[in-house]
Structure formats: structure tokens, C-alpha cells
Amino acid sequence: MRQSDIMSNAMKPAAAAGTLRLGDLIVNRMAFGAMRVAGPDIWGEPKDRAAMRKLLARAFDLGHTFFDTADSYGPEVSETLIAEALHPYPSELVIGTKGGLVRPSRHRWDEDGRPEHLRRALDGSLKRLRLERIDLYQFHAPDPRIPFAESVGTLAELQRAGKIRHLGVSNVTVKQLDEARRIAPIVSVQNEYNIENRTDDDVLAACEKAGIAFIPWFPLGAGRALRSSKVKRIAAKLGATPAQVAIAWLLARSPWTLPIPGTSSFAHLEENAAAAALRLAPEDLAALG
Ligand SMILES: NC(=O)c1ccc[n+]([C@@H]2O[C@H](COP(=O)([O-])OP(=O)(O)OC[C@H]3O[C@@H](n4cnc5c(N)ncnc54)[C@H](OP(=O)(O)O)[C@@H]3O)[C@@H](O)[C@H]2O)c1
């Protein structure tokens, strides 16, 4: 990144939460989940493609330098729109995509961790994103039919072949994270986690210990965390919105969290980016439990 880019990046709203390292890449900790630019149920095209392209461009302008996507979002729609909106990519933008889930129909998200599928999936993402190498490729979810080591081993091979810069895993247990780390360097874990669902506290702790990023998906509980009375109470006290408190809580939870709130709304995008500057006092954190 040029010095002038570093300066202008630092002044953007999403930069207020500081940065995090993904291998040798540095991203702003307030990141963007690009799943919801696809159509309803993350299936097919959005109603207004041009608006979603503008939303993605705006997300970058606000200082989100990490975008999370997957081949299964649409499927293919989110990756295609990211390329249409932002290619050629600014040097500070890091795109993390995922492979290992397929969508035979609108409501299905089926695991497919077969080596031949992962090879094809990665090639498809490279093509749609117009890249020769994916900065962060995440194995979307362990496939119960395929040994986990076989899926991760395939991605490690593809990394050695130069198609992947850094590897991440998603929807894993601590045991699976340990297993993946014995196969290849893993720079991130993406699991469901938010103020109302802390089931994976042990995985977050394992990431902290390993010094790798923890990317909480459903950071707003897909909207549910915003209805929590304690979140609403602290939001009212601080003159913030419930979404901003839910994001600020994740940022305060650990220096290793990289929240990726998702939205298809310009107003919510601006609101969420502004949460990067919200600091929760110890008494507010205590009240949030
Ligand atoms: N690894 C995995 O298995 C996995 C699974 C699911 C998701 N993900 C990733 O996680 C990212 C985030 O997940 P997500 O989008 O499902 O859930 P989320 O960020 O927890 O919540 C998004 C939902 O909340 C709404 N919302 C966003 N900002 C809001 C605000 N300020 N006020 C009120 N409502 C707001 C959105 O609706 P509007 O569009 O109306 O704003 C949307 O319905 C996804 O983009 C994807 O990259 C990964």
C-alpha cells in the first residue's frame, strides 16, 4: 500500500476499530459480509444489481478492507457482483471467499468437501473474482462424508500450486482447527458467534491462543441480536443503535475478532461502519454479560 493510501484509509469510518493480520495481509477489523447482495434467501439475482454494485463500492469507500463471500452465495452472484463493482481491485482490499457448500435448490446448503469438488469450486471463484490467486480461501464446512484432513489437504495442495494465498476454515470445532493446523498454516476461523450466541467461546479462545483471526458469522444474529433487551438498553443509554452495540461488543470481546455484518441496505451499511468508533465502557460490557 502507498503512504497516501494508508493515510486516506486511516480516516475512513471502518478504520476506527483498528487492524488485524491475516497472514501477511493487514485489514481493518470492521469488515463486510457480502452474502446479502444476492437475491432473497441468498438465491439468485438481487432485485437491483446496479444498486448492489454501488453498495459494494460504498462498503469499500467506508473503509471495509476485508470482504467475505462464497461461491454458494447466489450461488455465484455475490462473487460476480464483487468483481463487477471493484475489479481491478484496490491494493488494500482483501477478498475472502469460501468453497465446500453447494446449492441444489433455494433452501439447501449441502456440504461437498470432495477433492474434485474443491478444485472445481476454487477455479470457479478465481474466474468469477477475476483473480489468479485468492487472498483468503476458507473451507466452508466440514463434509461428514469426507475425512476432514482430505478436504483440507486438497486446499493445502492448491495453496502450494499458487492458487491460494492464505487458508481459513469455517464451522469447525477446536479439534478440527487443531487438525487443520497440523496440515497447513491456517490464518482464520469463521464460525457463528454473536452477543446472543456464544456457543463457540472455546473456538474463539483457541484462535486467540494461536494468534489467528476469528471471523464471527451472524454477528447480528441475522437480526435477532438486535431484539435483545440488554442490547437495546445499552444502545439507548449511549445514543447508538442496537446493531452498533452488537458490533462494538464483538470488537471489544477479543483483539482477534473480525466482524462481517451483512446488509443490502445503504443506511444499515453506514450505521454498521460507524460502530467501528463505538467504545463500550467496562460497565456497559458488564451489563451486556
Ligand atoms: N461461514 C458460514 O457458514 C456463514 C454463514 C452465514 C453467513 N456468513 C457470512 O457472515 C456474513 C454476515 O451474516 P448475515 O448477513 O447472515 O448476518 P448478520 O450480519 O448477523 O445480519 C444481517 C441481517 O441483519 C440485518 N441488518 C444488518 N445491519 C442492520 C442494522 N444496522 N440494523 C438492522 N438490521 C440490520 C440485515 O438486513 P438488511 O439487509 O435489511 O440490512 C440482515 O437481515 C455474511 O455476509 C456471510 O459473509 C457465513
Tab-separated table of C-alpha atoms and ligand atoms in Angstrom:
chain	number	residue	atom	x	y	z
A	1	MET	CA	0.000	0.000	0.000
A	2	ARG	CA	1.272	3.514	-0.815
A	3	GLN	CA	1.780	6.009	2.042
A	4	SER	CA	-1.056	8.209	0.663
A	5	ASP	CA	-3.408	5.191	0.611
A	6	ILE	CA	-2.502	4.352	4.212
A	7	MET	CA	-3.299	7.941	5.223
A	8	SER	CA	-6.660	8.046	3.422
A	9	ASN	CA	-7.612	4.580	4.676
A	10	ALA	CA	-6.958	5.611	8.269
A	11	MET	CA	-9.526	8.422	8.003
A	12	LYS	CA	-12.396	6.188	6.872
A	13	PRO	CA	-15.147	5.192	9.367
A	14	ALA	CA	-14.477	1.434	9.318
A	15	ALA	CA	-10.794	2.044	10.110
A	16	ALA	CA	-11.668	3.322	13.601
A	17	ALA	CA	-11.644	-0.200	15.054
A	18	GLY	CA	-8.002	-0.752	14.171
A	19	THR	CA	-6.488	-3.518	12.112
A	20	LEU	CA	-5.930	-7.259	12.156
A	21	ARG	CA	-3.456	-9.506	10.408
A	22	LEU	CA	-4.482	-12.308	8.036
A	23	GLY	CA	-1.140	-13.950	7.385
A	24	ASP	CA	0.941	-11.214	5.738
A	25	LEU	CA	-2.142	-9.111	4.929
A	26	ILE	CA	-3.476	-6.328	7.131
A	27	VAL	CA	-7.177	-5.479	7.105
A	28	ASN	CA	-9.426	-3.132	9.039
A	29	ARG	CA	-11.152	-5.041	11.822
A	30	MET	CA	-14.553	-3.708	10.805
A	31	ALA	CA	-15.257	-5.844	7.734
A	32	PHE	CA	-18.117	-6.524	5.328
A	33	GLY	CA	-20.157	-9.672	4.759
A	34	ALA	CA	-21.172	-9.743	1.087
A	35	MET	CA	-23.708	-12.583	1.288
A	36	ARG	CA	-26.800	-10.376	1.249
A	37	VAL	CA	-26.103	-8.715	-2.096
A	38	ALA	CA	-27.596	-11.853	-3.695
A	39	GLY	CA	-31.373	-12.277	-4.010
A	40	PRO	CA	-33.815	-13.219	-1.195
A	41	ASP	CA	-32.755	-16.397	0.653
A	42	ILE	CA	-29.276	-15.805	-0.864
A	43	TRP	CA	-30.680	-17.381	-4.009
A	44	GLY	CA	-30.414	-15.843	-7.473
A	45	GLU	CA	-30.035	-12.245	-8.516
A	46	PRO	CA	-30.892	-9.252	-6.315
A	47	LYS	CA	-33.804	-7.073	-7.432
A	48	ASP	CA	-31.444	-4.257	-8.381
A	49	ARG	CA	-27.968	-5.370	-9.491
A	50	ALA	CA	-26.781	-1.811	-10.096
A	51	ALA	CA	-27.709	-0.833	-6.530
A	52	MET	CA	-25.831	-3.820	-5.095
A	53	ARG	CA	-22.738	-2.898	-7.136
A	54	LYS	CA	-22.975	0.618	-5.680
A	55	LEU	CA	-23.408	-0.837	-2.175
A	56	LEU	CA	-20.227	-2.912	-2.556
A	57	ALA	CA	-18.296	0.112	-3.826
A	58	ARG	CA	-19.652	2.172	-0.936
A	59	ALA	CA	-18.606	-0.529	1.542
A	60	PHE	CA	-15.037	-0.200	0.317
A	61	ASP	CA	-15.200	3.615	0.385
A	62	LEU	CA	-16.292	3.462	4.022
A	63	GLY	CA	-13.073	1.632	4.873
A	64	HIS	CA	-14.091	-2.030	4.842
A	65	THR	CA	-10.907	-3.592	3.510
A	66	PHE	CA	-11.962	-7.216	4.096
A	67	PHE	CA	-14.967	-8.598	2.185
A	68	ASP	CA	-16.292	-12.043	2.972
A	69	THR	CA	-18.091	-14.000	0.271
A	70	ALA	CA	-18.541	-17.585	-1.001
A	71	ASP	CA	-19.248	-19.388	-4.251
A	72	SER	CA	-22.547	-20.580	-2.734
A	73	TYR	CA	-23.943	-17.040	-2.214
A	74	GLY	CA	-26.437	-16.827	-5.050
A	75	PRO	CA	-24.745	-19.223	-5.962
A	76	GLU	CA	-22.036	-17.262	-7.793
A	77	VAL	CA	-23.931	-13.947	-7.589
A	78	SER	CA	-22.000	-12.345	-4.709
A	79	GLU	CA	-18.563	-13.113	-6.193
A	80	THR	CA	-19.647	-11.895	-9.644
A	81	LEU	CA	-21.025	-8.646	-8.253
A	82	ILE	CA	-17.861	-8.005	-6.217
A	83	ALA	CA	-15.762	-8.272	-9.376
A	84	GLU	CA	-18.169	-6.059	-11.332
A	85	ALA	CA	-18.138	-3.431	-8.589
A	86	LEU	CA	-14.475	-3.366	-7.629
A	87	HIS	CA	-12.194	-5.018	-10.204
A	88	PRO	CA	-9.408	-4.039	-10.770
A	89	TYR	CA	-9.139	-4.279	-7.011
A	90	PRO	CA	-7.579	-1.556	-4.854
A	91	SER	CA	-4.342	-2.813	-3.282
A	92	GLU	CA	-5.713	-2.652	0.275
A	93	LEU	CA	-8.827	-4.764	-0.463
A	94	VAL	CA	-8.661	-8.375	0.713
A	95	ILE	CA	-11.357	-10.745	-0.521
A	96	GLY	CA	-12.039	-13.879	1.437
A	97	THR	CA	-14.165	-16.436	-0.317
A	98	LYS	CA	-15.235	-19.968	0.577
A	99	GLY	CA	-15.850	-23.319	-1.043
A	100	GLY	CA	-17.305	-26.591	0.178
A	101	LEU	CA	-21.073	-25.949	0.129
A	102	VAL	CA	-23.381	-26.428	-2.841
A	103	ARG	CA	-26.923	-25.200	-3.505
A	104	PRO	CA	-29.029	-27.782	-5.327
A	105	SER	CA	-32.101	-25.622	-4.597
A	106	ARG	CA	-33.154	-22.419	-2.854
A	107	HIS	CA	-33.208	-23.702	0.730
A	108	ARG	CA	-30.389	-26.241	0.544
A	109	TRP	CA	-26.800	-25.714	1.615
A	110	ASP	CA	-25.172	-29.133	1.198
A	111	GLU	CA	-21.597	-29.913	2.186
A	112	ASP	CA	-19.281	-31.059	-0.582
A	113	GLY	CA	-15.733	-31.497	0.627
A	114	ARG	CA	-14.635	-33.926	-2.076
A	115	PRO	CA	-11.228	-33.017	-3.510
A	116	GLU	CA	-12.599	-32.875	-7.065
A	117	HIS	CA	-15.364	-30.516	-5.994
A	118	LEU	CA	-12.999	-28.221	-4.076
A	119	ARG	CA	-10.651	-27.987	-7.078
A	120	ARG	CA	-13.560	-27.052	-9.361
A	121	ALA	CA	-15.024	-24.642	-6.814
A	122	LEU	CA	-11.732	-22.793	-6.423
A	123	ASP	CA	-11.308	-22.463	-10.184
A	124	GLY	CA	-14.842	-21.082	-10.439
A	125	SER	CA	-14.144	-18.483	-7.718
A	126	LEU	CA	-10.868	-17.462	-9.374
A	127	LYS	CA	-12.686	-16.930	-12.653
A	128	ARG	CA	-15.629	-15.013	-11.215
A	129	LEU	CA	-13.419	-12.833	-8.999
A	130	ARG	CA	-11.007	-12.339	-11.935
A	131	LEU	CA	-8.026	-13.348	-9.832
A	132	GLU	CA	-5.068	-15.638	-10.272
A	133	ARG	CA	-4.822	-16.218	-6.543
A	134	ILE	CA	-7.391	-15.920	-3.746
A	135	ASP	CA	-6.074	-13.949	-0.751
A	136	LEU	CA	-8.104	-15.942	1.791
A	137	TYR	CA	-9.791	-19.207	0.809
A	138	GLN	CA	-11.914	-20.727	3.544
A	139	PHE	CA	-13.153	-24.300	3.680
A	140	HIS	CA	-16.854	-23.515	4.208
A	141	ALA	CA	-17.868	-26.501	6.340
A	142	PRO	CA	-16.611	-29.997	7.123
A	143	ASP	CA	-18.334	-32.643	4.995
A	144	PRO	CA	-19.391	-35.593	7.178
A	145	ARG	CA	-18.900	-37.961	4.195
A	146	ILE	CA	-15.264	-36.984	3.586
A	147	PRO	CA	-12.359	-37.122	6.055
A	148	PHE	CA	-11.716	-33.523	7.113
A	149	ALA	CA	-7.970	-33.999	6.525
A	150	GLU	CA	-8.651	-34.967	2.909
A	151	SER	CA	-10.561	-31.732	2.217
A	152	VAL	CA	-8.042	-29.503	3.998
A	153	GLY	CA	-5.176	-31.437	2.413
A	154	THR	CA	-6.627	-30.691	-1.038
A	155	LEU	CA	-6.752	-26.975	-0.254
A	156	ALA	CA	-3.170	-27.120	1.049
A	157	GLU	CA	-2.140	-28.644	-2.290
A	158	LEU	CA	-3.937	-25.856	-4.164
A	159	GLN	CA	-2.150	-23.351	-1.956
A	160	ARG	CA	1.205	-24.908	-2.862
A	161	ALA	CA	0.137	-24.676	-6.524
A	162	GLY	CA	-0.133	-20.886	-6.044
A	163	LYS	CA	-3.921	-20.535	-6.326
A	164	ILE	CA	-4.467	-19.630	-2.658
A	165	ARG	CA	-2.504	-17.116	-0.598
A	166	HIS	CA	-3.914	-17.947	2.830
A	167	LEU	CA	-6.183	-20.688	4.123
A	168	GLY	CA	-9.046	-20.411	6.587
A	169	VAL	CA	-11.627	-22.837	7.938
A	170	SER	CA	-15.274	-22.334	8.840
A	171	ASN	CA	-17.827	-24.078	11.055
A	172	VAL	CA	-15.171	-26.067	12.885
A	173	THR	CA	-14.604	-27.378	16.388
A	174	VAL	CA	-11.375	-26.797	18.316
A	175	LYS	CA	-10.377	-30.368	17.438
A	176	GLN	CA	-10.904	-29.748	13.727
A	177	LEU	CA	-8.995	-26.467	13.927
A	178	ASP	CA	-6.058	-28.311	15.524
A	179	GLU	CA	-6.250	-30.967	12.801
A	180	ALA	CA	-6.287	-28.347	10.023
A	181	ARG	CA	-3.320	-26.542	11.580
A	182	ARG	CA	-1.308	-29.762	11.501
A	183	ILE	CA	-1.895	-29.910	7.708
A	184	ALA	CA	-1.306	-26.278	6.684
A	185	PRO	CA	-0.939	-22.803	8.197
A	186	ILE	CA	-4.458	-21.566	8.965
A	187	VAL	CA	-4.918	-17.790	9.321
A	188	SER	CA	-8.618	-17.609	10.238
A	189	VAL	CA	-11.665	-19.409	11.562
A	190	GLN	CA	-15.198	-18.351	10.619
A	191	ASN	CA	-17.899	-19.614	12.993
A	192	GLU	CA	-21.318	-18.436	14.116
A	193	TYR	CA	-20.899	-16.102	17.079
A	194	ASN	CA	-22.630	-13.030	18.460
A	195	ILE	CA	-23.680	-11.455	21.742
A	196	GLU	CA	-26.672	-13.806	21.960
A	197	ASN	CA	-24.853	-16.964	20.830
A	198	ARG	CA	-21.504	-17.641	22.419
A	199	THR	CA	-21.502	-21.415	21.984
A	200	ASP	CA	-18.132	-21.217	20.244
A	201	ASP	CA	-16.302	-19.350	23.009
A	202	ASP	CA	-13.871	-22.286	23.070
A	203	VAL	CA	-13.057	-21.813	19.360
A	204	LEU	CA	-12.518	-18.081	19.899
A	205	ALA	CA	-10.161	-18.913	22.790
A	206	ALA	CA	-8.267	-21.361	20.544
A	207	CYS	CA	-7.871	-18.638	17.884
A	208	GLU	CA	-6.562	-16.186	20.487
A	209	LYS	CA	-4.060	-18.775	21.669
A	210	ALA	CA	-2.948	-19.498	18.095
A	211	GLY	CA	-2.883	-15.774	17.200
A	212	ILE	CA	-5.268	-16.141	14.276
A	213	ALA	CA	-8.380	-14.226	13.245
A	214	PHE	CA	-11.818	-15.277	14.450
A	215	ILE	CA	-14.480	-14.164	11.951
A	216	PRO	CA	-17.890	-14.284	13.650
A	217	TRP	CA	-20.670	-15.010	11.170
A	218	PHE	CA	-24.197	-13.857	12.010
A	219	PRO	CA	-22.534	-11.034	14.004
A	220	LEU	CA	-26.012	-9.526	14.409
A	221	GLY	CA	-27.582	-12.946	14.876
A	222	ALA	CA	-29.103	-12.335	11.411
A	223	GLY	CA	-31.034	-9.526	13.120
A	224	ARG	CA	-32.004	-11.486	16.269
A	225	ALA	CA	-29.306	-9.953	18.492
A	226	LEU	CA	-30.864	-6.542	17.821
A	227	ARG	CA	-34.038	-7.533	19.657
A	228	SER	CA	-32.193	-8.348	22.893
A	229	SER	CA	-33.423	-6.106	25.728
A	230	LYS	CA	-29.943	-5.642	27.240
A	231	VAL	CA	-28.543	-4.613	23.831
A	232	LYS	CA	-31.415	-2.174	23.353
A	233	ARG	CA	-30.908	-0.743	26.849
A	234	ILE	CA	-27.183	-0.041	26.312
A	235	ALA	CA	-27.897	1.352	22.838
A	236	ALA	CA	-30.444	3.798	24.266
A	237	LYS	CA	-28.016	4.829	27.010
A	238	LEU	CA	-25.214	5.520	24.502
A	239	GLY	CA	-27.362	7.103	21.786
A	240	ALA	CA	-26.291	4.282	19.469
A	241	THR	CA	-28.329	1.661	17.626
A	242	PRO	CA	-28.649	-1.996	18.736
A	243	ALA	CA	-26.637	-3.095	15.665
A	244	GLN	CA	-23.816	-0.745	16.640
A	245	VAL	CA	-23.760	-2.123	20.190
A	246	ALA	CA	-23.762	-5.734	18.926
A	247	ILE	CA	-20.795	-4.957	16.642
A	248	ALA	CA	-18.915	-2.923	19.276
A	249	TRP	CA	-19.385	-5.832	21.707
A	250	LEU	CA	-17.758	-8.236	19.197
A	251	LEU	CA	-14.868	-5.831	18.633
A	252	ALA	CA	-14.355	-5.491	22.387
A	253	ARG	CA	-14.688	-9.221	23.028
A	254	SER	CA	-11.197	-10.018	21.724
A	255	PRO	CA	-8.499	-8.321	19.631
A	256	TRP	CA	-8.774	-11.307	17.262
A	257	THR	CA	-12.393	-10.835	16.145
A	258	LEU	CA	-13.125	-9.636	12.607
A	259	PRO	CA	-16.876	-8.962	12.407
A	260	ILE	CA	-18.521	-9.179	8.964
A	261	PRO	CA	-22.029	-7.742	9.336
A	262	GLY	CA	-24.055	-8.221	6.185
A	263	THR	CA	-26.610	-5.918	4.666
A	264	SER	CA	-28.268	-4.969	1.424
A	265	SER	CA	-29.266	-1.574	2.835
A	266	PHE	CA	-27.217	1.600	2.332
A	267	ALA	CA	-28.483	3.058	5.617
A	268	HIS	CA	-27.508	-0.076	7.582
A	269	LEU	CA	-24.111	-0.164	5.872
A	270	GLU	CA	-23.317	3.395	7.055
A	271	GLU	CA	-24.700	2.659	10.525
A	272	ASN	CA	-22.639	-0.517	10.894
A	273	ALA	CA	-19.425	1.142	9.679
A	274	ALA	CA	-19.872	3.869	12.303
A	275	ALA	CA	-19.879	1.154	15.009
A	276	ALA	CA	-16.123	0.831	14.498
A	277	ALA	CA	-15.723	4.023	16.553
A	278	LEU	CA	-18.050	2.974	19.374
A	279	ARG	CA	-16.191	2.055	22.567
A	280	LEU	CA	-18.119	0.264	25.290
A	281	ALA	CA	-17.144	1.251	28.841
A	282	PRO	CA	-16.386	-1.546	31.337
A	283	GLU	CA	-19.790	-1.049	32.998
A	284	ASP	CA	-21.562	-1.361	29.633
A	285	LEU	CA	-19.637	-4.553	28.841
A	286	ALA	CA	-20.528	-5.892	32.278
A	287	ALA	CA	-24.206	-5.090	31.680
A	288	LEU	CA	-24.044	-6.948	28.361
A	289	GLY	CA	-22.756	-10.013	30.215
B	1	LIG	N1	-19.391	-19.338	7.207
B	1	LIG	C1	-20.686	-19.510	7.214
B	1	LIG	O1	-21.197	-20.642	7.296
B	1	LIG	C2	-21.584	-18.307	7.127
B	1	LIG	C3	-22.968	-18.429	7.360
B	1	LIG	C4	-23.742	-17.268	7.280
B	1	LIG	C5	-23.155	-16.038	6.995
B	1	LIG	N2	-21.810	-15.971	6.763
B	1	LIG	C6	-21.138	-14.682	6.484
B	1	LIG	O2	-21.479	-13.795	7.524
B	1	LIG	C7	-21.901	-12.548	6.984
B	1	LIG	C8	-22.901	-11.907	7.915
B	1	LIG	O3	-24.002	-12.784	8.093
B	1	LIG	P1	-25.505	-12.352	7.838
B	1	LIG	O4	-25.596	-11.218	6.888
B	1	LIG	O5	-26.255	-13.580	7.537
B	1	LIG	O6	-25.993	-11.950	9.292
B	1	LIG	P2	-25.832	-10.645	10.216
B	1	LIG	O7	-24.752	-9.757	9.728
B	1	LIG	O8	-25.823	-11.129	11.609
B	1	LIG	O9	-27.238	-9.929	10.000
B	1	LIG	C9	-27.661	-9.498	8.765
B	1	LIG	C10	-29.156	-9.217	8.883
B	1	LIG	O10	-29.351	-8.105	9.748
B	1	LIG	C11	-29.893	-7.010	9.008
B	1	LIG	N3	-29.106	-5.824	9.367
B	1	LIG	C12	-27.830	-5.508	9.002
B	1	LIG	N4	-27.448	-4.343	9.547
B	1	LIG	C13	-28.510	-3.900	10.264
B	1	LIG	C14	-28.747	-2.745	11.030
B	1	LIG	N5	-27.816	-1.803	11.190
B	1	LIG	N6	-29.966	-2.602	11.631
B	1	LIG	C15	-30.942	-3.540	11.492
B	1	LIG	N7	-30.769	-4.666	10.761
B	1	LIG	C16	-29.559	-4.846	10.144
B	1	LIG	C17	-29.773	-7.342	7.554
B	1	LIG	O11	-30.883	-6.854	6.833
B	1	LIG	P3	-30.745	-5.609	5.800
B	1	LIG	O12	-30.211	-6.185	4.529
B	1	LIG	O13	-32.123	-5.097	5.711
B	1	LIG	O14	-29.790	-4.636	6.417
B	1	LIG	C18	-29.786	-8.862	7.565
B	1	LIG	O15	-31.109	-9.352	7.572
B	1	LIG	C19	-22.469	-12.922	5.626
B	1	LIG	O16	-22.447	-11.820	4.740
B	1	LIG	C20	-21.538	-14.008	5.181
B	1	LIG	O17	-20.392	-13.411	4.570
B	1	LIG	C21	-21.030	-17.087	6.834
